[in-house]
């Protein structure tokens, strides 16, 4: 009932706005573009309209597609990256088809094109939207330089289960951080729409895909509407408001309904409530997969369901091109539905200027690939994304006191795997690995003994590498997982360091020299058991092309690490799901001892009666927002500018941040808020602001952060989004588990 009220209210708003003559456009369309769309649409046959709704993955010879292109049966192609071929495809469409409609050329440019940046989970660890936007802009410059004008990125899937391999591709567990990163990437990719380097963003996977049961990719999800509206939908809404031009449906069925046939999310929420007027594309054959889901009988049936639910373009099912004409003739699909889909597609093509300029300048495009400033930006992103998890003082290393460095581990010289998942176009020949960076920086000082050829290798003895460690002054071990072990369809039930890496690390420790472990992975591995085997640990979510120089700069103190965990690091995979913004429950943990802390007497009647694990306790290994620095930051004098705020007011929290150590550094200040009592139970805290603050050694600075009280709104029992009056708490801290709260009220 509430949902219908929402729908009516938001539809009225849209009606009012559109009656005022002001087009409610989320993708930046103008009256001129709209009239051009309408004029072209009026000239199109039904077959040509349906052709625009058909997306084909390229491969092989141009002749494979020439006839279909001439007949206007293909509206978009993906996976072609040869600019000469792309220009020929465009030429056939523009010069040899009846209406000359250019193609929309798409590609998965997920974290860089040729210059590869850290995987998105690593980019999230920077808590630096400006840096992430700049990186997305560089990705767009390189990709459009090869003729690609549409990327299937950013991925906004909230992920709270590290068994899920695609956690690598998103911005982690938190709604607020995810939304800020989404906005940054949309702005970066799209830039100024008419600019030839503008690349349409595609926010995906809509919606809830990361909540796959068991962390098994493609598995079902069971998110309530309230959970969708309070946790999973807000990043998509933020990205729509930032002007995202396209959206991709997700593979999963949520509460029994596959997203590709889900009218509630694709029409009621996306179009009617948010006013999205961009293009909706399916995921790869996700339309056809509705047959396997048991949601449709055949391709004709699922094509009908998808188009009527609000899908505009079919990626690789060929359901639209095969059955829509018949479905329109039979009346199962109204031609007005087809017209709206084609409007959404043509609008994107007009906005990108493809009708004026469908071709790419091959020579100019080649000149921007791997530009020095691109590599610098990738290095800075890798530096800011690295998280210092442990340091007993061994870091930063002093090169003047080191004669011999032992470099070891399967990730020390893995130029392909260092790029991470979804880095199709990154050439490993450009990767600078840690080994290469250290050898170039310290010629003659580096001894390289891999210890393990690859992460899954099984070995029981490490005599060679231990002997080398004994002869070295410091051991740098680069561990983790290859790129193939995360990403799509690559879920893991065991997320310990794979193979014999833990044994390698323990063997290295036995040599009696300082051991620094650097882990490169696509997920937060359960590395708790490895911490005793090293004096320091740096965590780097696959850092990309320039990961080597970045990590070397951190290890030797040129850069003070500032990365923070964008996901919770677990003590064991058995703790899944564990994330910071959990609900309090009726029995919050109250300090009961774990099994390892108590003497087990026979016949004990109780070991605790609150929400925790007897063996692994109630807390993770490292909480969300955590990361050490070479210096220490201290928060003090935290105060609010009022005790009570109106629902439409703004709260200002002021505090002093001090750098008490000997290194200049950057702290990611985080502000969390808890709504103590609601019409529904609320999380124990939620991130509502963050800011990177650079302080010189010894410097203290008074700072303030403003938070509109409207940011505390949520969908409560009545299904309406609003701020509920009552008591709140607020934390300002360097991670989600630190600090003491201050209280305030909302009246
Ligand atoms: C894949 C992924 C999606 C990607 C698409 C095109 O299956 O799920 O994220 O953009 O297909 O490659």
XYZ file of C-alpha atoms and ligand atoms in Angstrom:
759
model
C 0.000 0.000 0.000
C 2.798 2.372 0.965
C 4.583 1.638 -2.230
C 1.571 2.698 -4.296
C 1.434 5.966 -2.325
C 5.107 6.517 -3.098
C 4.423 5.874 -6.739
C 1.488 8.297 -6.893
C 3.397 11.030 -5.075
C 6.466 10.737 -7.253
C 4.388 10.482 -10.447
C 2.523 13.642 -9.471
C 5.853 15.382 -8.982
C 7.039 14.303 -12.409
C 3.709 15.382 -13.945
C 3.882 18.794 -12.258
C 7.423 19.346 -13.369
C 6.803 18.192 -16.933
C 3.610 20.332 -17.133
C 5.762 23.297 -16.257
C 7.468 22.665 -19.605
C 10.645 21.742 -17.790
C 11.694 18.263 -18.950
C 12.700 16.142 -16.024
C 15.882 14.745 -17.491
C 18.462 12.864 -15.453
C 20.937 12.400 -18.291
C 21.154 16.046 -19.289
C 18.886 15.901 -22.317
C 17.609 19.164 -23.815
C 14.524 20.137 -25.771
C 16.619 20.143 -28.952
C 17.814 16.598 -28.346
C 14.284 15.467 -27.571
C 12.922 16.917 -30.799
C 15.746 15.264 -32.764
C 14.919 11.948 -31.091
C 11.238 12.307 -31.904
C 11.888 13.284 -35.530
C 14.165 10.324 -36.106
C 11.843 7.921 -34.288
C 8.962 9.014 -36.532
C 10.952 7.920 -39.600
C 11.841 4.482 -38.245
C 10.125 1.237 -39.191
C 9.277 -1.218 -36.419
C 12.129 -3.430 -37.584
C 14.616 -0.545 -37.410
C 13.375 0.388 -33.938
C 13.878 -3.163 -32.709
C 17.324 -3.221 -34.318
C 18.402 -0.392 -32.008
C 17.451 -2.585 -29.035
C 19.825 -5.333 -30.098
C 23.413 -5.447 -28.746
C 25.973 -7.823 -30.210
C 29.405 -8.848 -28.940
C 31.928 -8.360 -31.728
C 34.572 -10.884 -32.710
C 36.139 -12.130 -35.906
C 35.639 -10.503 -39.260
C 33.698 -7.319 -40.040
C 31.864 -9.269 -42.713
C 30.185 -11.263 -39.948
C 28.111 -8.198 -39.095
C 28.058 -6.055 -42.266
C 24.622 -7.135 -43.524
C 22.952 -6.805 -40.122
C 24.464 -3.354 -39.721
C 23.241 -2.259 -43.159
C 19.747 -3.528 -42.343
C 19.713 -1.581 -39.063
C 19.487 -4.748 -36.959
C 22.260 -3.828 -34.499
C 22.122 -0.772 -32.228
C 25.226 -1.436 -30.179
C 28.341 -3.615 -30.216
C 30.584 -4.548 -27.324
C 34.048 -6.079 -27.080
C 35.570 -4.516 -30.170
C 38.623 -2.419 -29.249
C 40.336 -2.064 -32.626
C 39.650 1.551 -33.649
C 40.022 0.733 -37.330
C 37.363 -1.970 -37.095
C 35.146 0.277 -34.971
C 35.383 3.022 -37.601
C 34.419 0.525 -40.307
C 31.431 -0.695 -38.322
C 30.362 2.916 -37.860
C 30.922 3.690 -41.537
C 28.656 0.845 -42.612
C 25.913 2.059 -40.257
C 26.240 5.732 -41.086
C 26.805 5.479 -44.838
C 25.153 2.211 -45.891
C 22.056 1.866 -43.681
C 18.779 3.634 -44.505
C 18.788 6.021 -41.563
C 22.509 6.269 -40.828
C 22.160 5.744 -37.076
C 25.613 5.278 -35.477
C 26.448 2.416 -33.135
C 27.030 2.703 -29.415
C 30.324 0.903 -28.826
C 30.630 -0.566 -25.333
C 33.372 -2.224 -23.283
C 34.054 -3.229 -19.685
C 36.398 -0.413 -18.749
C 36.177 -1.213 -15.054
C 39.315 0.281 -13.466
C 41.212 1.805 -16.344
C 41.558 0.937 -20.009
C 45.203 0.481 -21.054
C 46.582 2.188 -17.942
C 45.136 -0.028 -15.227
C 44.236 1.465 -11.858
C 43.689 -0.475 -8.632
C 40.571 -2.630 -8.738
C 37.474 -0.701 -7.603
C 37.671 -2.194 -4.106
C 41.146 -0.680 -3.894
C 39.926 2.635 -5.260
C 37.276 2.648 -2.533
C 40.051 2.154 0.052
C 41.392 5.593 -0.917
C 38.249 7.288 0.395
C 39.242 9.867 -2.222
C 36.396 10.578 -4.686
C 38.418 13.296 -6.440
C 41.262 10.897 -7.178
C 38.807 8.240 -8.335
C 37.062 10.733 -10.607
C 40.383 11.715 -12.133
C 41.194 8.066 -12.757
C 37.834 7.470 -14.417
C 38.459 10.503 -16.625
C 41.790 9.019 -17.715
C 40.096 5.707 -18.438
C 37.592 7.565 -20.619
C 40.309 9.462 -22.490
C 42.141 6.224 -23.297
C 39.034 4.190 -24.129
C 37.341 6.835 -26.285
C 40.715 7.252 -27.979
C 40.074 3.762 -29.355
C 36.446 4.359 -30.282
C 34.720 3.103 -27.135
C 31.956 5.482 -25.965
C 30.169 3.341 -23.339
C 31.642 1.556 -20.338
C 29.845 -1.032 -18.227
C 31.022 0.671 -15.059
C 30.767 1.680 -12.179
C 29.619 -1.399 -10.364
C 27.628 -0.327 -7.324
C 26.887 -3.688 -5.777
C 27.116 -3.440 -2.002
C 29.134 -6.519 -0.946
C 29.264 -7.917 2.583
C 30.453 -11.446 1.820
C 34.128 -11.808 0.837
C 33.451 -15.260 -0.576
C 31.810 -13.421 -3.490
C 34.487 -12.903 -6.107
C 32.886 -9.755 -7.481
C 33.481 -7.867 -4.241
C 36.647 -6.898 -6.127
C 34.664 -4.859 -8.645
C 32.653 -2.691 -6.295
C 33.177 -0.169 -3.515
C 32.666 -2.509 -0.581
C 30.098 -2.821 2.182
C 28.961 0.694 2.868
C 26.117 2.580 1.221
C 27.539 6.076 1.765
C 31.046 5.284 0.506
C 29.582 3.381 -2.449
C 27.410 6.346 -3.401
C 30.288 8.835 -3.302
C 32.468 6.560 -5.424
C 29.609 6.017 -7.864
C 29.107 9.757 -8.342
C 32.839 10.251 -8.821
C 33.123 7.565 -11.500
C 30.015 8.739 -13.359
C 31.407 12.281 -13.443
C 34.837 11.045 -14.458
C 33.673 8.761 -17.255
C 31.105 11.114 -18.721
C 32.871 14.432 -18.275
C 31.300 16.944 -20.640
C 28.814 14.940 -22.706
C 29.441 16.554 -26.076
C 33.203 16.139 -25.682
C 34.521 13.234 -27.833
C 36.222 11.848 -24.718
C 32.885 11.540 -22.949
C 32.056 7.894 -22.253
C 28.581 6.899 -21.073
C 28.665 5.295 -17.639
C 26.615 2.204 -16.877
C 25.613 1.746 -13.252
C 25.314 -1.913 -12.394
C 24.144 -4.466 -11.442
C 20.649 -3.318 -10.654
C 19.999 -4.501 -7.986
C 21.136 -6.440 -4.914
C 23.454 -8.785 -6.832
C 26.132 -8.639 -4.122
C 23.800 -10.156 -1.549
C 23.989 -13.562 -3.295
C 23.206 -16.252 -0.756
C 26.389 -18.019 0.357
C 28.528 -15.502 -1.482
C 28.083 -17.723 -4.515
C 27.943 -15.647 -7.681
C 24.592 -15.601 -9.540
C 22.815 -17.059 -6.500
C 19.425 -15.825 -5.355
C 18.963 -12.846 -3.076
C 16.189 -12.223 -0.585
C 16.315 -8.544 0.192
C 13.206 -6.872 1.568
C 11.978 -3.684 -0.023
C 13.114 -1.800 3.083
C 16.619 -3.269 2.858
C 16.699 -2.405 -0.831
C 15.594 1.175 -0.152
C 17.854 1.809 2.857
C 21.033 0.004 1.763
C 21.177 -1.164 -1.882
C 19.241 1.421 -3.899
C 20.711 4.713 -2.561
C 24.022 4.432 -4.462
C 22.094 3.916 -7.702
C 19.862 6.896 -6.943
C 22.943 9.013 -6.245
C 24.467 7.915 -9.552
C 21.256 8.707 -11.428
C 21.268 12.156 -9.854
C 24.903 12.508 -10.932
C 23.692 12.011 -14.511
C 24.493 8.351 -15.194
C 23.372 7.709 -18.763
C 22.804 3.955 -18.629
C 22.047 1.128 -16.196
C 22.500 -2.633 -16.344
C 20.140 -5.196 -14.844
C 21.572 -7.885 -12.597
C 21.605 -11.667 -12.974
C 20.040 -12.431 -9.622
C 16.441 -13.067 -8.743
C 15.495 -11.080 -5.666
C 12.640 -12.473 -3.629
C 11.778 -14.624 -6.622
C 11.882 -11.975 -9.353
C 14.860 -11.776 -11.737
C 15.959 -8.138 -12.090
C 15.715 -8.284 -15.887
C 11.968 -8.827 -15.574
C 11.374 -6.784 -12.447
C 8.882 -4.005 -13.106
C 9.078 -2.708 -9.535
C 12.761 -1.756 -9.728
C 12.933 -0.937 -13.455
C 9.780 1.136 -13.690
C 8.300 2.027 -10.325
C 11.613 2.973 -8.708
C 13.997 3.792 -11.576
C 11.646 5.634 -13.926
C 8.678 6.782 -11.865
C 10.349 7.665 -8.570
C 13.799 8.733 -9.788
C 12.817 10.026 -13.236
C 15.712 8.160 -14.901
C 15.600 8.751 -18.665
C 18.745 6.893 -19.658
C 19.158 3.508 -21.275
C 18.577 0.164 -19.505
C 20.576 -2.765 -20.865
C 20.421 -6.363 -19.680
C 23.479 -8.117 -18.388
C 24.973 -10.722 -20.742
C 22.060 -12.987 -21.667
C 20.367 -12.206 -18.381
C 17.128 -12.080 -20.373
C 17.653 -15.629 -21.621
C 18.652 -16.753 -18.148
C 15.140 -16.004 -16.941
C 14.247 -19.308 -18.575
C 16.743 -21.130 -16.340
C 15.439 -19.130 -13.384
C 12.040 -20.636 -14.149
C 10.576 -17.176 -14.721
C 9.840 -17.672 -18.436
C 9.147 -20.503 -20.833
C 11.185 -19.506 -23.907
C 12.987 -16.566 -25.509
C 9.759 -15.074 -26.801
C 8.245 -15.174 -23.324
C 11.269 -13.642 -21.563
C 11.671 -10.995 -24.261
C 8.072 -9.996 -23.629
C 8.601 -9.916 -19.862
C 11.840 -7.922 -20.131
C 10.593 -5.199 -22.491
C 7.349 -4.779 -20.584
C 9.331 -4.541 -17.319
C 11.393 -1.666 -18.716
C 14.453 -3.108 -20.467
C 15.583 -1.071 -23.485
C 18.469 -3.128 -24.872
C 19.196 -6.860 -25.008
C 22.807 -7.949 -24.450
C 23.388 -11.277 -26.174
C 20.076 -13.109 -25.772
C 18.815 -11.958 -29.219
C 15.344 -12.173 -27.741
C 14.316 -8.729 -28.908
C 15.585 -9.036 -32.488
C 13.996 -12.488 -32.793
C 10.589 -11.970 -31.201
C 9.606 -8.342 -30.573
C 8.095 -7.740 -34.013
C 5.793 -10.722 -33.558
C 5.013 -9.660 -29.979
C 3.989 -6.215 -31.184
C 1.868 -7.682 -33.993
C 0.122 -9.941 -31.462
C -0.494 -7.035 -29.061
C 1.526 -8.607 -26.249
C 3.847 -5.620 -26.473
C 2.600 -2.169 -27.368
C 4.606 -0.292 -30.016
C 4.623 2.655 -27.586
C 6.790 0.519 -25.298
C 9.218 -0.048 -28.162
C 9.182 3.677 -28.953
C 10.109 4.583 -25.384
C 12.977 2.101 -25.371
C 14.298 3.458 -28.655
C 13.978 7.037 -27.385
C 16.180 6.121 -24.425
C 18.763 4.599 -26.766
C 18.736 7.424 -29.321
C 18.938 10.019 -26.536
C 22.255 8.548 -25.351
C 23.602 8.524 -28.921
C 22.578 12.136 -29.512
C 23.966 13.279 -26.150
C 27.325 11.682 -26.921
C 27.455 13.552 -30.233
C 27.669 10.309 -32.191
C 25.489 11.600 -35.010
C 27.830 14.542 -35.524
C 31.007 12.554 -35.020
C 30.728 8.759 -35.084
C 34.380 8.144 -35.912
C 37.517 8.019 -33.790
C 40.804 9.668 -34.720
C 42.968 6.566 -34.681
C 46.302 8.374 -34.625
C 45.320 10.873 -31.923
C 43.804 8.075 -29.880
C 46.974 6.009 -30.011
C 49.012 8.937 -28.714
C 47.188 9.139 -25.379
C 47.533 5.496 -24.355
C 49.785 4.952 -21.309
C 50.583 8.677 -21.170
C 53.072 9.558 -18.419
C 50.437 11.526 -16.510
C 48.112 8.526 -16.705
C 50.752 6.266 -15.207
C 51.438 8.842 -12.492
C 47.748 8.954 -11.613
C 47.622 5.165 -11.485
C 50.606 5.147 -9.181
C 49.060 7.733 -6.874
C 45.839 5.727 -6.786
C 47.769 2.588 -5.868
C 49.639 4.479 -3.146
C 46.439 5.846 -1.614
C 44.639 2.498 -1.876
C 47.217 0.508 0.120
C 46.202 -0.233 3.725
C 48.743 -0.660 6.509
C 47.298 -3.388 8.724
C 50.264 -4.091 11.013
C 53.553 -2.388 11.740
C 55.716 -3.203 14.746
C 58.010 -0.355 13.772
C 59.902 -2.067 10.986
C 58.299 0.286 8.457
C 59.198 2.563 6.833
C 62.425 0.845 5.810
C 65.626 2.869 5.846
C 67.475 2.089 2.628
C 70.738 3.477 4.032
C 70.795 0.703 6.616
C 69.999 -2.095 4.219
C 72.563 -3.896 2.128
C 70.481 -6.842 0.965
C 66.744 -7.059 0.349
C 65.184 -10.479 -0.199
C 62.135 -10.245 -2.440
C 59.954 -13.348 -2.437
C 56.422 -14.635 -2.892
C 54.151 -15.457 -5.861
C 52.957 -11.879 -6.288
C 56.387 -10.236 -6.323
C 56.686 -10.431 -10.094
C 53.193 -11.189 -11.471
C 52.621 -8.513 -14.115
C 49.298 -9.892 -15.316
C 47.850 -10.804 -11.933
C 48.827 -7.523 -10.316
C 46.340 -5.856 -12.676
C 43.449 -7.658 -11.042
C 40.146 -8.834 -12.465
C 38.371 -7.090 -15.381
C 41.531 -5.557 -16.823
C 41.004 -6.923 -20.357
C 42.898 -4.165 -22.128
C 45.762 -3.630 -19.703
C 48.944 -4.893 -21.327
C 51.021 -6.722 -18.734
C 54.105 -5.538 -20.605
C 53.503 -2.117 -19.080
C 53.069 -3.418 -15.546
C 55.787 -2.442 -13.100
C 55.914 -5.184 -10.496
C 57.307 -4.774 -6.981
C 60.367 -6.803 -7.988
C 61.097 -4.583 -10.952
C 60.464 -1.389 -8.989
C 62.800 -2.479 -6.184
C 65.502 -3.683 -8.579
C 65.407 -0.349 -10.401
C 65.463 1.590 -7.147
C 68.133 -0.467 -5.413
C 70.402 -1.918 -8.098
C 72.563 -4.703 -6.721
C 70.741 -4.845 -3.388
C 67.821 -7.073 -4.348
C 67.923 -10.882 -4.175
C 64.872 -12.576 -5.697
C 63.863 -16.092 -4.609
C 60.149 -16.628 -5.415
C 59.558 -19.395 -2.878
C 56.343 -20.209 -4.723
C 55.834 -19.921 -8.478
C 52.144 -19.124 -8.061
C 49.734 -18.704 -5.163
C 48.179 -22.189 -5.320
C 51.481 -24.034 -5.430
C 51.920 -26.595 -2.655
C 55.370 -26.879 -1.059
C 56.396 -28.269 2.292
C 60.010 -27.082 2.484
C 61.506 -23.666 1.762
C 65.186 -24.238 2.435
C 66.305 -22.085 -0.471
C 64.269 -19.050 0.453
C 65.032 -19.392 4.180
C 68.743 -19.512 3.440
C 68.384 -16.388 1.338
C 66.456 -14.713 4.155
C 69.262 -15.436 6.607
C 71.681 -13.599 4.258
C 69.393 -10.604 3.836
C 68.794 -7.558 6.033
C 65.057 -7.488 5.352
C 62.543 -9.840 3.721
C 59.792 -8.435 1.512
C 57.177 -11.124 0.827
C 54.511 -10.414 -1.806
C 51.589 -12.783 -1.330
C 47.894 -13.021 -2.156
C 45.767 -14.373 -4.983
C 46.028 -14.224 -8.736
C 43.529 -12.091 -10.654
C 41.615 -15.196 -11.760
C 40.716 -16.027 -8.145
C 38.387 -13.046 -7.856
C 35.904 -11.426 -10.205
C 32.887 -12.883 -11.954
C 31.964 -16.499 -11.164
C 35.060 -16.787 -8.930
C 33.622 -17.293 -5.454
C 35.747 -18.994 -2.780
C 34.533 -20.903 0.257
C 37.974 -20.690 1.878
C 39.532 -17.235 1.887
C 42.750 -17.981 3.733
C 45.976 -17.330 1.868
C 45.761 -20.091 -0.709
C 48.347 -22.822 -1.313
C 51.428 -22.872 0.888
C 51.801 -19.119 1.311
C 51.205 -19.169 5.048
C 53.857 -21.859 5.368
C 56.224 -19.763 3.259
C 55.677 -16.758 5.517
C 56.221 -18.804 8.663
C 59.412 -20.256 7.188
C 60.653 -16.782 6.360
C 59.953 -15.646 9.915
C 62.051 -18.528 11.222
C 65.089 -17.008 9.554
C 65.124 -14.331 12.226
C 65.156 -11.285 9.969
C 62.493 -8.548 9.705
C 59.659 -9.785 7.460
C 57.274 -7.399 5.704
C 54.276 -9.037 4.022
C 52.423 -7.276 1.241
C 49.178 -8.951 0.189
C 47.649 -8.357 -3.241
C 44.111 -9.720 -3.565
C 40.630 -9.089 -4.927
C 38.961 -9.476 -1.539
C 39.750 -9.163 2.189
C 41.420 -12.532 2.787
C 41.386 -14.012 6.293
C 45.019 -13.251 7.002
C 44.730 -13.278 10.813
C 46.728 -16.480 11.104
C 49.568 -14.889 9.088
C 50.013 -11.749 11.160
C 52.280 -13.438 13.750
C 54.588 -14.455 10.889
C 55.394 -10.923 9.859
C 56.531 -7.706 11.476
C 54.364 -5.595 9.195
C 51.581 -6.170 6.691
C 50.507 -3.904 3.842
C 47.268 -4.825 2.059
C 46.872 -3.874 -1.585
C 43.740 -4.853 -3.517
C 45.306 -5.663 -6.888
C 47.030 -2.311 -7.445
C 47.222 -2.157 -11.245
C 49.902 -1.137 -13.719
C 51.943 0.958 -11.299
C 51.527 -1.161 -8.205
C 55.247 -1.862 -7.948
C 56.501 1.720 -7.637
C 53.562 2.569 -5.388
C 54.319 -0.215 -2.933
C 58.043 0.489 -2.998
C 57.356 4.158 -2.236
C 55.301 3.152 0.786
C 57.679 0.491 2.084
C 60.624 2.912 1.990
C 58.722 5.883 3.392
C 58.380 8.203 0.376
C 54.656 7.822 0.906
C 52.882 7.464 4.228
C 50.022 4.947 3.765
C 46.501 6.362 4.185
C 44.233 3.611 2.849
C 41.272 2.443 4.939
C 39.378 -0.846 4.733
C 36.274 -0.463 2.521
C 35.115 -3.849 3.805
C 35.350 -5.646 7.104
C 38.284 -8.081 7.449
C 37.111 -11.277 9.126
C 38.937 -13.531 11.587
C 37.520 -16.532 9.789
C 35.157 -17.047 6.883
C 32.752 -18.587 9.353
C 31.932 -15.090 10.598
C 30.238 -14.184 7.297
C 28.290 -11.942 7.127
C 29.944 -9.428 9.441
C 29.866 -5.737 8.656
C 30.053 -2.600 10.753
C 26.558 -1.204 10.090
C 24.772 -4.216 11.547
C 21.699 -4.003 13.736
C 22.040 -4.037 17.520
C 19.833 -7.136 18.008
C 18.017 -7.813 21.277
C 21.152 -9.405 22.734
C 24.148 -7.351 21.741
C 27.488 -8.827 22.698
C 28.428 -7.774 26.201
C 31.957 -9.011 26.611
C 31.562 -12.740 27.181
C 34.842 -14.578 26.967
C 35.745 -16.733 24.008
C 36.561 -20.394 24.443
C 40.265 -19.616 24.240
C 39.935 -17.339 27.268
C 38.144 -19.665 29.663
C 38.948 -22.901 31.475
C 36.378 -25.402 30.433
C 34.993 -27.134 33.499
C 32.756 -30.091 32.911
C 29.047 -29.440 33.145
C 29.142 -25.710 32.630
C 25.594 -24.566 32.008
C 26.282 -21.416 29.991
C 29.108 -19.871 28.022
C 27.293 -16.705 27.236
C 23.884 -15.634 26.047
C 24.447 -12.855 23.527
C 25.186 -12.588 19.825
C 28.795 -13.785 19.331
C 30.876 -16.836 18.392
C 32.308 -18.952 21.221
C 35.405 -19.634 19.125
C 35.950 -16.382 17.205
C 34.078 -13.824 19.279
C 31.933 -10.914 18.181
C 34.442 -8.757 16.395
C 36.236 -8.910 13.060
C 40.000 -8.900 12.614
C 39.905 -5.342 11.248
C 36.762 -3.179 11.096
C 35.469 -1.103 8.222
C 37.377 2.172 7.812
C 40.558 0.847 9.466
C 44.118 1.583 8.395
C 47.359 2.472 10.150
C 49.788 5.241 9.285
C 53.500 5.813 9.956
C 52.310 8.528 12.298
C 49.550 8.606 14.908
C 46.445 10.742 14.735
C 44.482 11.858 17.745
C 40.924 13.224 17.936
C 39.927 15.618 20.700
C 37.484 18.396 21.634
C 34.640 16.802 19.707
C 31.515 18.941 20.077
C 28.242 19.699 18.331
C 26.868 23.150 17.630
C 23.534 22.272 19.251
C 21.880 19.672 21.408
C 18.685 19.465 19.363
C 18.130 19.918 15.651
C 15.032 20.381 13.476
C 14.494 17.719 10.817
C 15.376 20.282 8.139
C 18.418 21.574 10.003
C 22.152 21.006 9.641
C 24.472 19.659 12.281
C 28.021 20.905 12.584
C 30.525 18.836 14.508
C 33.851 20.413 15.372
C 36.933 18.607 16.626
C 40.669 18.837 16.817
C 42.803 16.424 14.833
C 46.432 16.089 15.898
C 49.355 14.395 14.196
C 51.331 13.243 17.218
C 53.977 11.334 15.301
C 57.140 12.058 13.325
C 55.715 11.717 9.839
C 53.504 13.986 7.779
C 50.417 12.017 6.944
C 46.849 11.886 5.740
C 43.993 10.768 7.952
C 40.596 9.739 6.592
C 38.311 11.362 9.129
C 35.038 9.451 9.378
C 31.730 10.607 10.862
C 29.211 7.960 11.917
C 25.695 8.422 13.236
C 23.321 6.129 15.101
C 19.571 6.583 15.291
C 18.910 5.045 18.698
C 15.191 4.319 18.345
C 13.172 4.093 15.146
C 9.885 2.819 13.813
C 12.105 -0.045 12.669
C 15.408 -1.201 14.169
C 18.369 0.770 12.896
C 22.091 -0.017 12.409
C 24.461 0.529 15.330
C 26.067 3.226 13.214
C 26.227 4.449 9.641
C 28.884 6.465 7.827
C 27.541 9.912 7.010
C 30.690 11.815 6.046
C 34.400 11.322 5.471
C 37.255 13.622 4.586
C 40.957 13.194 3.873
C 43.001 15.566 6.040
C 46.740 16.115 5.552
C 48.681 17.094 8.674
C 52.374 17.793 9.135
C 54.182 15.922 11.888
C 53.239 17.603 15.179
C 50.467 19.680 13.624
C 47.030 20.055 15.215
C 44.067 21.523 13.412
C 40.523 22.423 14.411
C 38.108 21.029 11.857
C 34.377 20.906 11.327
C 32.024 18.728 9.325
C 28.455 19.694 8.433
C 25.773 17.037 8.049
C 22.255 17.954 6.888
C 19.827 16.223 9.234
C 17.987 15.105 6.102
C 20.911 12.697 5.567
C 19.566 10.725 8.548
C 16.329 9.913 6.745
C 15.432 6.298 6.129
C 12.475 4.230 4.985
C 10.664 3.313 8.201
C 7.707 1.126 9.053
C 5.341 3.175 6.894
C 7.570 2.840 3.849
C 8.067 6.580 3.613
C 11.582 8.080 3.655
C 11.945 10.611 6.442
C 13.952 11.618 9.506
C 12.283 10.294 12.641
C 12.584 12.463 15.768
C 14.449 11.117 18.777
C 17.894 10.456 20.222
C 21.017 10.097 18.101
C 24.708 9.479 18.641
C 27.620 10.682 16.555
C 31.226 9.536 16.293
C 34.211 11.249 14.708
C 37.028 8.736 14.383
C 39.631 7.085 12.201
C 37.630 3.868 11.785
C 34.165 2.421 12.469
C 35.143 0.817 15.801
C 36.891 3.741 17.486
C 35.916 6.863 19.369
C 33.372 7.854 21.949
C 29.958 9.145 20.813
C 28.428 12.546 21.425
C 24.647 12.728 21.659
C 22.017 14.931 20.065
C 18.308 14.999 19.444
C 16.144 15.601 16.405
C 12.841 17.150 17.241
C 29.282 -9.882 -17.606
C 29.123 -9.083 -16.333
C 28.868 -7.623 -16.565
C 29.598 -7.169 -17.809
C 28.935 -7.867 -18.987
C 29.616 -7.498 -20.314
O 28.659 -11.115 -17.473
O 28.175 -9.552 -15.395
O 29.301 -6.919 -15.393
O 29.522 -5.767 -17.968
O 28.907 -9.273 -18.829
O 30.909 -8.021 -20.349
